Amino acid sequence: MDTAAARDLPDDLRRRAEAWIDDDPDERDRAELRGVLDAAARGDAAAVADLADRFSAPLEFGTAGLRGALGAGEHRMNRAVVQRAAAGLGAWLVQRAERPRVVVGLDARHRSRDFADDSAAVLTAAGCEVLLLPRPLPTPVLAFAVRHLGADAGVMVTASHNPPQDNGYKVYLGGRVAPEEGRGVQIVPPADAEIAARIAAVRHVRDVPRAAGGWRVLGEDVVEDYLAAVVAAGERLVPDVPAGGRGPRVVVTALHGVGSPVLREALRRSGTTDVHEVAEQSEPDPDFPTVAFPNPEEPGALDRALALAAQVDADLVLAVDPDADRCCVAVPGGGPVGSWRTLSGDELGWVLGERLARPGGVLACSVVSSGLLARIAAAHGATFSPALTGFKWIARVPGLDFGYEEAIGYCVAPDVVRDKDGISTALVVARLAARARAAGGALADVLDELALAHGVHATAPVTVRVDDLSLIGRAMARLRAQPPASLAGSPVTGVEDLTAGVDGLPPTDGVRWRTADGTRVVVRPSGTEPKLKAYCEVVEPVPGGAADLAAARAAAAGRLEAVRADVRAATGLA
């Protein structure tokens, strides 16, 4: 190797890669990393950069568990990283409970089966009673099983709606190691840091004990119990659905994820039988071949579902993301005859909040979601509780009846699943649509009712994706030091740094601006992807009632776009 190439590949990086290869339990990963290292040693600049990224830092274990690109190395999702994580989790659990019970679930992504089996083997060897879900299943089934089976923890191998090259590792706590409000909920501090410290203490993967067996594969009864519980919850929450007559004609899609069988069966048992599925997206496929990005919120993701809806003259489109913990809804209208309107995460949250609110109840949403839910709660004599972003916080709200986040996550039955659940949400939405249809109306009528009562609330995000994560930190520092003086021509009258804690919430990384005309913007880094996100909301009054509704919506839309443009400029990244 020439000296220039030697300088391109630092000795420390070479040593770390060699040590990882020696310790990696997977032959395929060892070969992959060896190929990258050899190319880097020959002076391949791309290979050197790739190797440096793979060893830029350990893949961080936090309140989202683990999530990252598949591949060999410490900054990738692979069997070595998963075995370390399972060993750390097992060590933490056995300190707190005798033979802790752990439920392990998985989706159908690349390597999910390997990661679930590794988790079962390592956790069993650590002294845990391990129960493995019977097949790839939605994340809500795992979250349900943690509480239903009295487990002390749950592990779900999934990257949810991330790109095909990613996988992840969600951890839930329950039973004897979590307080009541945290049972069946994803981890939060200080548990995440304590588990991370245990993971960091694992020096060599080859020294991690692995059991050859001893865990139990659960039967289909756990899925049956989940279905029975969500169907009963739907009937309780939306009890007055008329029998007989034609119910709503529904198109569903699982976007190549694991949600289809459970979603369709839940709808059938709940009385929604006129269901048409996007056939080419119904079977699990970890490559997600028909969508550019497997997230129902992304442009184009629902194109096939909307085309099928137009073809069969449907009343409703229900889409769940690949692990079925999120739900997206589209309804007819919003343009020319035959057109469809996809409800935003906030809009569906408003509809569900309005229909599920009760006097004395509790509604919650994340601090980045719309302020309208607070008004809905007040109008129904309910309590509103803001929460930090993520269902690990929303689900912990005491006495919660309904909670949501604008990223199409909804918890409609906290007594069943204390997490976001796309299956139970879809079921409730279908029942609400059936009730509205029987009364001669439509699901979207609720949005008109709310606008007339509380003004037009219009929300939309600004998302800036970056390759260099340091850009996000610099942008946040700039926004704190130099917030905009105005947004869409309205003076900024309030500037709050969320790291100081707002609304009685713990500190979090973000800033919030308010303007004289009621506009609100929250800017924060994404917790799961390399993005900076801003959540924008404007409110337009409707003084003249229904006759002024269209004009108010148009005015709100114009203001919102002006606000988003100003926010993009303020970030310095657009």
Coordinates of C-alpha atoms in Angstrom, one line a residue, residues 56-405:
S56 CA -18.2 7.3 13.9
A57 CA -19.8 6.4 17.2
P58 CA -21.8 3.5 18.7
L59 CA -25.4 3.4 17.5
E60 CA -27.0 5.3 20.3
F61 CA -29.5 3.6 22.6
G62 CA -32.1 6.1 23.8
T63 CA -35.8 6.7 24.3
A64 CA -36.4 5.4 20.8
G65 CA -34.3 2.3 21.5
L66 CA -32.0 1.7 18.5
R67 CA -32.7 2.6 14.9
G68 CA -30.3 2.8 12.0
A69 CA -29.1 1.5 8.7
L70 CA -28.3 -2.2 8.4
G71 CA -24.7 -3.1 8.0
A72 CA -21.5 -4.1 9.8
G73 CA -19.9 -1.8 12.3
E74 CA -20.7 -0.1 15.6
H75 CA -22.9 2.6 13.9
R76 CA -25.1 0.2 12.1
M77 CA -27.9 -2.2 12.9
N78 CA -26.5 -5.7 13.0
R79 CA -26.4 -8.9 15.1
A80 CA -23.4 -7.7 17.2
V81 CA -25.2 -4.5 18.1
V82 CA -28.4 -6.3 18.9
Q83 CA -26.7 -8.9 21.0
R84 CA -25.0 -6.1 23.0
A85 CA -28.4 -4.4 23.4
A86 CA -30.1 -7.5 24.6
A87 CA -27.3 -8.3 27.0
G88 CA -27.5 -4.8 28.5
L89 CA -31.3 -4.9 28.8
G90 CA -31.1 -8.4 30.4
A91 CA -28.5 -7.2 32.9
W92 CA -30.7 -4.2 33.8
L93 CA -33.8 -6.3 34.2
V94 CA -32.4 -9.1 36.3
Q95 CA -31.2 -6.4 38.8
R96 CA -34.8 -5.3 39.3
A97 CA -36.9 -8.5 39.1
E98 CA -36.5 -12.2 39.7
R99 CA -36.6 -14.0 36.3
P100 CA -38.1 -11.0 34.5
R101 CA -40.7 -11.8 31.7
V102 CA -39.9 -10.3 28.3
V103 CA -42.1 -10.4 25.2
V104 CA -40.2 -10.2 21.9
G105 CA -41.9 -9.2 18.6
L106 CA -40.7 -8.5 15.1
D107 CA -41.8 -7.1 11.8
A108 CA -40.9 -8.4 8.4
R109 CA -37.9 -6.1 7.6
H110 CA -34.5 -7.4 6.5
R111 CA -32.8 -9.2 9.5
S112 CA -35.7 -8.8 11.8
R113 CA -35.9 -12.6 12.4
D114 CA -32.2 -12.7 13.2
F115 CA -32.5 -9.9 15.6
A116 CA -35.5 -11.3 17.4
D117 CA -33.9 -14.8 17.7
D118 CA -30.7 -13.2 19.0
S119 CA -32.7 -11.2 21.6
A120 CA -34.5 -14.4 22.7
A121 CA -31.2 -16.3 23.1
V122 CA -29.3 -13.6 24.9
L123 CA -32.2 -12.6 27.2
T124 CA -32.9 -16.3 28.1
A125 CA -29.2 -16.8 29.0
A126 CA -29.3 -13.6 31.1
G127 CA -32.1 -15.2 33.3
C128 CA -35.2 -13.9 31.7
E129 CA -38.4 -15.7 30.8
V130 CA -38.8 -15.0 27.1
L131 CA -42.0 -15.1 25.2
L132 CA -41.6 -14.8 21.4
L133 CA -44.6 -13.6 19.3
P134 CA -45.7 -16.3 16.9
R135 CA -44.9 -14.5 13.6
P136 CA -44.1 -11.0 12.3
L137 CA -46.9 -8.8 13.7
P138 CA -47.8 -5.1 14.2
T139 CA -46.0 -3.2 16.9
P140 CA -49.4 -2.6 18.7
V141 CA -49.7 -6.3 19.3
L142 CA -46.4 -6.3 21.1
A143 CA -47.4 -3.3 23.2
F144 CA -50.6 -4.9 24.1
A145 CA -48.9 -8.2 25.0
V146 CA -46.6 -6.5 27.5
R147 CA -49.6 -5.4 29.6
H148 CA -51.8 -8.4 28.8
L149 CA -49.2 -11.0 29.7
G150 CA -47.9 -9.1 32.7
A151 CA -44.4 -8.8 31.2
D152 CA -41.7 -6.8 32.7
A153 CA -40.4 -5.7 29.3
G154 CA -41.1 -5.9 25.6
V155 CA -38.7 -5.7 22.6
M156 CA -40.1 -5.0 19.2
V157 CA -37.7 -5.4 16.3
T158 CA -38.9 -2.8 13.7
A159 CA -37.9 0.5 12.0
S160 CA -41.5 1.4 11.6
H161 CA -41.8 3.7 8.6
N162 CA -38.1 4.2 8.0
P163 CA -36.5 3.4 4.6
P164 CA -35.9 -0.2 3.5
Q165 CA -32.2 -0.1 4.5
D166 CA -33.0 0.5 8.2
N167 CA -34.0 -1.6 11.1
G168 CA -34.6 -0.8 14.8
Y169 CA -35.2 -2.1 18.3
K170 CA -37.9 -0.6 20.5
V171 CA -38.0 -1.4 24.2
Y172 CA -41.1 -1.2 26.4
L173 CA -41.3 -1.7 30.2
G174 CA -44.0 -3.1 32.4
G175 CA -44.8 -5.4 35.2
R176 CA -42.4 -5.1 38.2
V177 CA -39.9 -2.6 36.7
A178 CA -42.2 0.3 35.8
P179 CA -44.8 2.4 37.6
E180 CA -48.4 2.0 36.6
E181 CA -48.5 4.9 34.2
G182 CA -45.4 3.5 32.4
R183 CA -46.5 -0.2 32.0
G184 CA -46.7 -1.1 28.3
V185 CA -45.0 2.2 27.3
Q186 CA -41.7 2.8 25.6
I187 CA -38.7 3.7 27.8
V188 CA -38.0 7.2 29.1
P189 CA -35.2 8.6 31.2
P190 CA -33.6 7.5 33.4
A191 CA -34.2 3.9 32.3
D192 CA -32.8 4.6 28.8
A193 CA -29.5 5.9 30.2
E194 CA -29.2 3.1 32.7
I195 CA -29.8 0.4 30.0
A196 CA -27.3 2.2 27.7
A197 CA -24.7 2.1 30.5
R198 CA -25.2 -1.7 30.8
I199 CA -24.9 -2.0 27.0
A200 CA -21.6 0.0 27.0
A201 CA -20.3 -2.3 29.7
V202 CA -20.4 -5.3 27.3
R203 CA -16.8 -5.5 26.2
H204 CA -16.9 -8.4 23.7
V205 CA -19.9 -9.9 22.0
R206 CA -18.1 -13.3 22.0
D207 CA -18.4 -13.2 25.8
V208 CA -22.2 -12.7 25.8
P209 CA -23.9 -15.9 26.8
R210 CA -26.5 -17.2 24.3
A211 CA -29.0 -19.9 25.2
A212 CA -29.7 -22.7 22.6
G213 CA -33.3 -22.7 23.6
G214 CA -35.6 -22.3 26.6
W215 CA -37.8 -19.5 25.3
R216 CA -41.5 -20.0 24.4
V217 CA -43.1 -19.2 21.1
L218 CA -46.6 -17.9 21.8
G219 CA -49.6 -19.2 20.0
E220 CA -52.1 -17.3 18.0
D221 CA -54.2 -16.7 21.1
V222 CA -52.2 -13.5 21.8
V223 CA -53.4 -12.1 18.5
E224 CA -57.0 -13.3 19.2
D225 CA -56.9 -11.6 22.6
Y226 CA -55.6 -8.4 20.9
L227 CA -58.4 -8.5 18.3
A228 CA -61.1 -9.1 20.9
A229 CA -59.8 -6.2 23.0
V230 CA -59.6 -3.6 20.2
V231 CA -63.0 -4.7 18.7
A232 CA -64.6 -4.3 22.2
A233 CA -63.0 -0.9 22.6
G234 CA -64.3 0.2 19.3
E235 CA -67.8 -0.8 20.2
R236 CA -67.5 1.0 23.5
L237 CA -66.1 4.2 22.0
V238 CA -68.5 4.4 19.0
P239 CA -71.5 2.4 20.3
D240 CA -74.3 3.8 18.1
V241 CA -73.4 2.5 14.7
P242 CA -76.7 1.5 13.0
A243 CA -77.1 -2.1 11.9
G244 CA -78.2 -2.9 8.4
G245 CA -77.9 -0.8 5.3
R246 CA -74.7 -0.3 3.3
G247 CA -71.8 0.7 5.5
P248 CA -68.8 2.6 4.3
R249 CA -66.9 1.1 1.4
V250 CA -63.3 1.1 2.6
V251 CA -60.0 0.8 0.8
V252 CA -57.1 -0.3 2.9
T253 CA -53.3 -0.6 2.4
A254 CA -50.6 -1.9 4.6
L255 CA -47.7 -0.5 2.4
H256 CA -45.9 -3.9 2.3
G257 CA -45.8 -4.1 6.1
V258 CA -47.2 -6.6 8.6
G259 CA -50.5 -4.9 9.3
S260 CA -52.9 -6.3 6.6
P261 CA -54.2 -9.6 8.2
V262 CA -54.8 -8.0 11.6
L263 CA -56.3 -4.8 10.2
R264 CA -58.7 -6.6 7.9
E265 CA -59.8 -9.0 10.6
A266 CA -60.4 -6.2 13.1
L267 CA -62.5 -4.3 10.6
R268 CA -64.5 -7.4 9.8
R269 CA -65.2 -8.2 13.4
S270 CA -66.3 -4.6 14.0
G271 CA -68.8 -4.7 11.2
T272 CA -66.8 -3.1 8.4
T273 CA -67.2 -5.7 5.7
D274 CA -67.1 -3.8 2.3
V275 CA -63.3 -3.7 2.3
H276 CA -61.0 -3.5 -0.8
E277 CA -57.3 -3.9 -0.4
V278 CA -54.4 -2.7 -2.5
A279 CA -53.4 -6.2 -3.5
E280 CA -49.8 -5.4 -4.6
Q281 CA -49.1 -3.8 -1.1
S282 CA -50.8 -6.4 1.1
E283 CA -48.0 -8.9 1.6
P284 CA -44.9 -8.0 3.7
D285 CA -42.0 -7.0 1.5
P286 CA -38.9 -5.5 3.2
D287 CA -37.9 -3.7 0.0
F288 CA -41.3 -1.8 -0.2
P289 CA -41.2 -1.9 -4.0
T290 CA -44.2 0.2 -4.9
V291 CA -43.4 3.3 -2.7
A292 CA -40.4 5.6 -2.6
F293 CA -40.7 5.9 1.1
P294 CA -42.9 3.6 3.3
N295 CA -44.7 6.3 5.2
P296 CA -48.3 7.1 4.5
E297 CA -47.6 10.8 5.0
E298 CA -45.0 10.9 2.2
P299 CA -46.1 12.2 -1.3
G300 CA -47.1 9.4 -3.5
A301 CA -47.3 6.7 -0.8
L302 CA -51.2 6.5 -1.1
D303 CA -51.4 6.8 -4.9
R304 CA -52.4 3.2 -5.4
A305 CA -54.9 3.3 -2.6
L306 CA -56.5 6.5 -3.9
A307 CA -56.6 5.1 -7.5
L308 CA -58.4 2.0 -6.1
A309 CA -60.8 4.1 -4.1
A310 CA -61.8 6.0 -7.2
Q311 CA -62.2 2.8 -9.1
V312 CA -64.5 1.2 -6.5
D313 CA -66.3 4.4 -5.5
A314 CA -65.1 4.1 -1.9
D315 CA -66.1 6.3 1.0
L316 CA -62.9 6.0 3.0
V317 CA -59.2 5.1 2.6
L318 CA -57.3 3.6 5.6
A319 CA -53.6 3.2 5.4
V320 CA -51.2 1.9 8.1
D321 CA -47.5 2.2 8.1
P322 CA -45.3 -1.0 7.9
D323 CA -45.5 -1.9 11.6
A324 CA -49.1 -0.6 11.8
D325 CA -48.7 1.7 14.7
R326 CA -49.7 4.8 12.6
C327 CA -52.9 5.4 10.6
C328 CA -53.5 7.7 7.7
V329 CA -57.0 8.5 6.4
A330 CA -58.3 9.9 3.1
V331 CA -61.8 11.0 2.3
P332 CA -63.6 12.1 -0.9
G333 CA -63.6 15.8 -1.7
G334 CA -61.2 18.7 -1.4
G335 CA -61.2 19.4 -5.2
P336 CA -63.0 18.3 -8.4
V337 CA -65.6 15.6 -8.4
G338 CA -63.9 12.2 -7.8
S339 CA -60.9 13.8 -6.0
W340 CA -59.6 12.7 -2.6
R341 CA -58.4 14.5 0.4
T342 CA -55.8 13.1 2.7
L343 CA -56.4 14.3 6.2
S344 CA -53.3 15.6 8.0
G345 CA -52.3 14.1 11.3
D346 CA -53.7 17.1 13.1
E347 CA -57.0 16.9 11.2
L348 CA -57.6 13.3 12.1
G349 CA -56.6 14.1 15.7
W350 CA -59.3 16.8 15.8
V351 CA -61.9 14.5 14.4
L352 CA -61.1 11.7 16.9
G353 CA -60.8 14.2 19.8
E354 CA -64.1 15.8 19.1
R355 CA -65.9 12.4 18.9
L356 CA -64.1 10.7 21.8
A357 CA -64.1 13.6 24.3
R358 CA -66.3 13.3 27.4
P359 CA -66.9 15.4 30.4
G360 CA -64.3 14.8 33.0
G361 CA -62.1 13.0 30.5
V362 CA -58.5 13.7 29.5
L363 CA -57.2 14.5 26.0
A364 CA -53.5 14.9 25.2
C365 CA -51.3 15.7 22.3
S366 CA -47.6 16.5 21.8
V367 CA -46.3 20.0 22.2
V368 CA -45.7 20.2 18.4
S369 CA -49.3 19.2 17.5
S370 CA -52.1 21.7 17.0
G371 CA -53.6 23.8 19.8
L372 CA -57.1 23.0 18.7
L373 CA -57.3 19.9 20.8
A374 CA -57.1 22.1 24.0
R375 CA -60.1 24.0 22.7
I376 CA -62.0 20.8 22.0
A377 CA -61.3 19.5 25.5
A378 CA -62.5 22.7 27.1
A379 CA -65.7 22.7 25.0
H380 CA -66.5 19.1 26.3
G381 CA -65.6 19.8 29.9
A382 CA -62.5 17.6 29.6
T383 CA -59.0 18.2 30.7
F384 CA -56.2 18.9 28.2
S385 CA -52.7 17.8 28.9
P386 CA -49.7 18.7 26.7
A387 CA -46.9 16.2 26.4
L388 CA -43.4 16.0 25.0
T389 CA -43.1 14.6 21.5
G390 CA -43.5 10.9 21.2
F391 CA -45.9 8.4 22.6
K392 CA -43.5 7.4 25.4
W393 CA -44.7 10.7 26.9
I394 CA -48.2 11.0 25.6
A395 CA -49.2 7.6 26.9
R396 CA -48.0 8.5 30.4
V397 CA -50.6 11.3 30.8
P398 CA -52.6 10.3 33.9
G399 CA -56.2 9.3 33.2
L400 CA -55.7 9.5 29.4
D401 CA -58.8 8.9 27.2
F402 CA -57.3 9.9 23.9
G403 CA -53.9 11.1 22.7
Y404 CA -52.3 11.9 19.4
E405 CA -49.3 13.4 17.7

